[in-house]
Amino acid sequence: MANSRSSSKDVRHARDYLSKLGNLNQTQIFGKIENIEGITNFDEILQEADDIIFSPGNLGVDLPPEKVFLFQKVVLYKCNMAGKPAVVTRVVDSMTDKLRPTQAEATDVANAVLDGSDAILLGAETLRGLYPVETISIVGKICAEVSCFRFLTFPCSPSLVR
């Protein structure tokens, strides 16, 4: 993964390095957008990277909260228009030590899917979290419900309550 702290030069550097190691030239290189530099250089990173990881949680440290969702929509839209996979991460951080996501986090997962994310990347929630299986299950259920809604088969389950 090429970090977005500088520019697309990081992605090119990673690609050049991998090409010298032998048969690794088909390795996918992800550009990670997690700070202001990544947003500023996003268009050139998108051109160079094979895939994009967008981290609204990390970006929220540098930007006011009322701006982060706008950048998520722009980043995912541009990835979709360029035909490049987009992955969103850091959306259910509270599940590292809690059994359920907050309502805001559940909505963040749903909005990431509705905005065109190709995947949700879980990290600490499953690596060192207390409820890794439940985290995967809940995020999967949210994604499934959103997919049903997107394809006008809502609601997925016969009952709106469990």
Coordinates of C-alpha atoms in Angstrom, one line a residue:
M1 CA 0.0 0.0 0.0
A2 CA 1.4 3.4 -0.9
N3 CA 0.7 6.0 1.7
S4 CA -0.8 9.2 0.5
R5 CA 1.4 11.5 2.6
S6 CA 3.3 12.9 -0.4
S7 CA 1.9 12.3 -3.9
S8 CA 1.6 9.8 -6.7
K9 CA 5.4 9.6 -6.6
D10 CA 4.9 7.1 -3.7
V11 CA 2.8 4.9 -5.9
R12 CA 5.3 5.1 -8.8
H13 CA 8.1 4.3 -6.4
A14 CA 6.3 1.2 -5.0
R15 CA 5.6 0.1 -8.6
D16 CA 9.2 0.5 -9.7
Y17 CA 10.4 -1.3 -6.6
L18 CA 8.1 -4.3 -7.1
S19 CA 9.0 -4.5 -10.8
K20 CA 12.6 -5.1 -9.8
L21 CA 11.8 -8.0 -7.5
G22 CA 10.8 -10.3 -10.2
N23 CA 7.3 -11.5 -11.1
L24 CA 5.5 -8.9 -8.9
N25 CA 4.6 -6.4 -11.6
Q26 CA 1.0 -7.6 -11.5
T27 CA 0.7 -6.7 -7.8
Q28 CA -2.1 -4.3 -7.1
I29 CA -1.0 -1.0 -5.5
F30 CA -3.4 0.7 -3.2
G31 CA -3.3 4.5 -2.6
K32 CA -4.5 5.3 0.9
I33 CA -6.3 8.6 1.3
E34 CA -6.3 9.5 5.0
N35 CA -5.1 13.1 5.4
I36 CA -5.2 16.5 3.7
E37 CA -2.2 15.7 1.5
G38 CA -4.0 12.7 0.2
I39 CA -7.1 14.7 -0.6
T40 CA -5.0 17.5 -2.2
N41 CA -3.1 15.0 -4.4
F42 CA -6.1 12.6 -4.9
D43 CA -6.5 13.0 -8.7
E44 CA -2.9 12.1 -9.4
I45 CA -2.9 9.3 -6.8
L46 CA -6.0 7.9 -8.5
Q47 CA -4.3 7.9 -11.9
E48 CA -1.2 6.0 -10.6
A49 CA -2.8 3.6 -8.1
D50 CA -4.7 0.4 -9.0
D51 CA -7.1 0.8 -6.0
I52 CA -7.9 3.3 -3.4
I53 CA -8.4 3.0 0.4
F54 CA -10.3 5.9 1.9
S55 CA -10.2 6.4 5.7
P56 CA -12.8 8.8 6.9
G57 CA -11.9 8.2 10.5
N58 CA -8.3 9.3 9.9
L59 CA -9.3 12.1 7.7
G60 CA -11.6 13.4 10.4
V61 CA -8.5 14.2 12.5
D62 CA -7.4 16.8 9.9
L63 CA -10.7 18.1 8.6
P64 CA -13.9 19.4 10.3
P65 CA -16.6 16.7 10.5
E66 CA -18.9 18.6 8.1
K67 CA -16.3 18.2 5.3
V68 CA -15.4 14.5 5.7
F69 CA -18.6 13.1 4.2
L70 CA -18.3 15.3 1.1
F71 CA -14.8 14.1 0.4
Q72 CA -16.0 10.5 0.8
K73 CA -18.6 11.0 -1.8
V74 CA -16.2 12.7 -4.2
V75 CA -13.5 10.1 -3.7
L76 CA -15.8 7.2 -4.2
Y77 CA -17.5 8.8 -7.2
K78 CA -14.2 9.5 -8.9
C79 CA -13.0 5.9 -8.2
N80 CA -16.2 4.5 -9.7
M81 CA -15.9 6.8 -12.8
A82 CA -12.2 5.7 -13.3
G83 CA -13.2 2.0 -12.9
K84 CA -10.9 1.6 -9.9
P85 CA -11.9 -0.3 -6.8
A86 CA -12.5 1.8 -3.7
V87 CA -12.3 0.5 -0.1
V88 CA -13.5 2.4 2.9
T89 CA -12.0 1.7 6.3
R90 CA -12.3 2.9 9.9
V91 CA -16.1 2.9 10.0
V92 CA -16.9 0.7 13.0
D93 CA -14.0 1.6 15.4
S94 CA -16.2 1.3 18.5
M95 CA -16.6 -2.5 17.8
T96 CA -13.0 -3.0 19.0
D97 CA -14.5 -3.2 22.5
K98 CA -18.3 -3.1 22.0
L99 CA -20.6 -5.7 20.7
R100 CA -22.6 -3.4 18.5
P101 CA -21.6 -0.4 16.4
T102 CA -23.0 3.0 17.2
Q103 CA -26.0 4.1 15.1
A104 CA -23.7 6.6 13.4
E105 CA -21.2 3.9 12.6
A106 CA -23.9 1.6 11.1
T107 CA -25.1 4.5 9.0
D108 CA -21.4 5.2 7.9
V109 CA -21.2 1.6 6.7
A110 CA -24.5 1.9 4.8
N111 CA -23.5 5.2 3.3
A112 CA -20.1 3.9 2.2
V113 CA -22.0 1.2 0.2
L114 CA -24.5 3.6 -1.1
D115 CA -21.7 6.0 -2.2
G116 CA -20.1 3.2 -4.3
S117 CA -17.5 1.5 -2.1
D118 CA -16.4 -1.9 -3.3
A119 CA -15.5 -3.1 0.1
I120 CA -15.4 -2.3 3.8
L121 CA -11.9 -2.9 5.3
L122 CA -12.0 -4.0 9.0
G123 CA -8.8 -3.6 11.0
A124 CA -8.4 -3.3 14.7
E125 CA -12.1 -4.4 15.2
T126 CA -11.1 -7.9 14.0
L127 CA -7.4 -8.0 14.7
R128 CA -7.5 -7.2 18.4
G129 CA -11.1 -6.5 19.0
L130 CA -13.2 -8.4 21.5
Y131 CA -15.9 -9.3 19.0
P132 CA -14.3 -10.1 15.6
V133 CA -16.9 -12.6 14.5
E134 CA -19.8 -10.3 15.5
T135 CA -18.2 -7.4 13.8
I136 CA -17.9 -9.2 10.5
S137 CA -21.5 -10.5 10.8
I138 CA -23.0 -7.1 11.6
V139 CA -21.1 -5.2 8.9
G140 CA -22.0 -8.0 6.4
K141 CA -25.7 -7.7 7.4
I142 CA -25.6 -3.9 6.9
C143 CA -24.0 -4.3 3.5
A144 CA -26.6 -7.0 2.5
E145 CA -29.5 -4.8 3.5
V146 CA -28.1 -1.8 1.6
S147 CA -27.5 -4.0 -1.5
C148 CA -31.2 -5.1 -1.3
F149 CA -32.3 -1.5 -1.1
R150 CA -30.0 -0.5 -4.0
F151 CA -31.6 -3.2 -6.2
L152 CA -35.2 -2.4 -5.0
T153 CA -35.7 -5.6 -3.2
F154 CA -36.2 -3.9 0.2
P155 CA -36.6 -5.2 2.8
C156 CA -34.3 -8.2 2.5
S157 CA -35.6 -10.1 5.5
P158 CA -39.3 -11.0 5.8
S159 CA -39.5 -9.0 9.0
L160 CA -38.2 -5.6 9.9
V161 CA -37.2 -6.8 13.4
R162 CA -35.2 -9.8 14.3

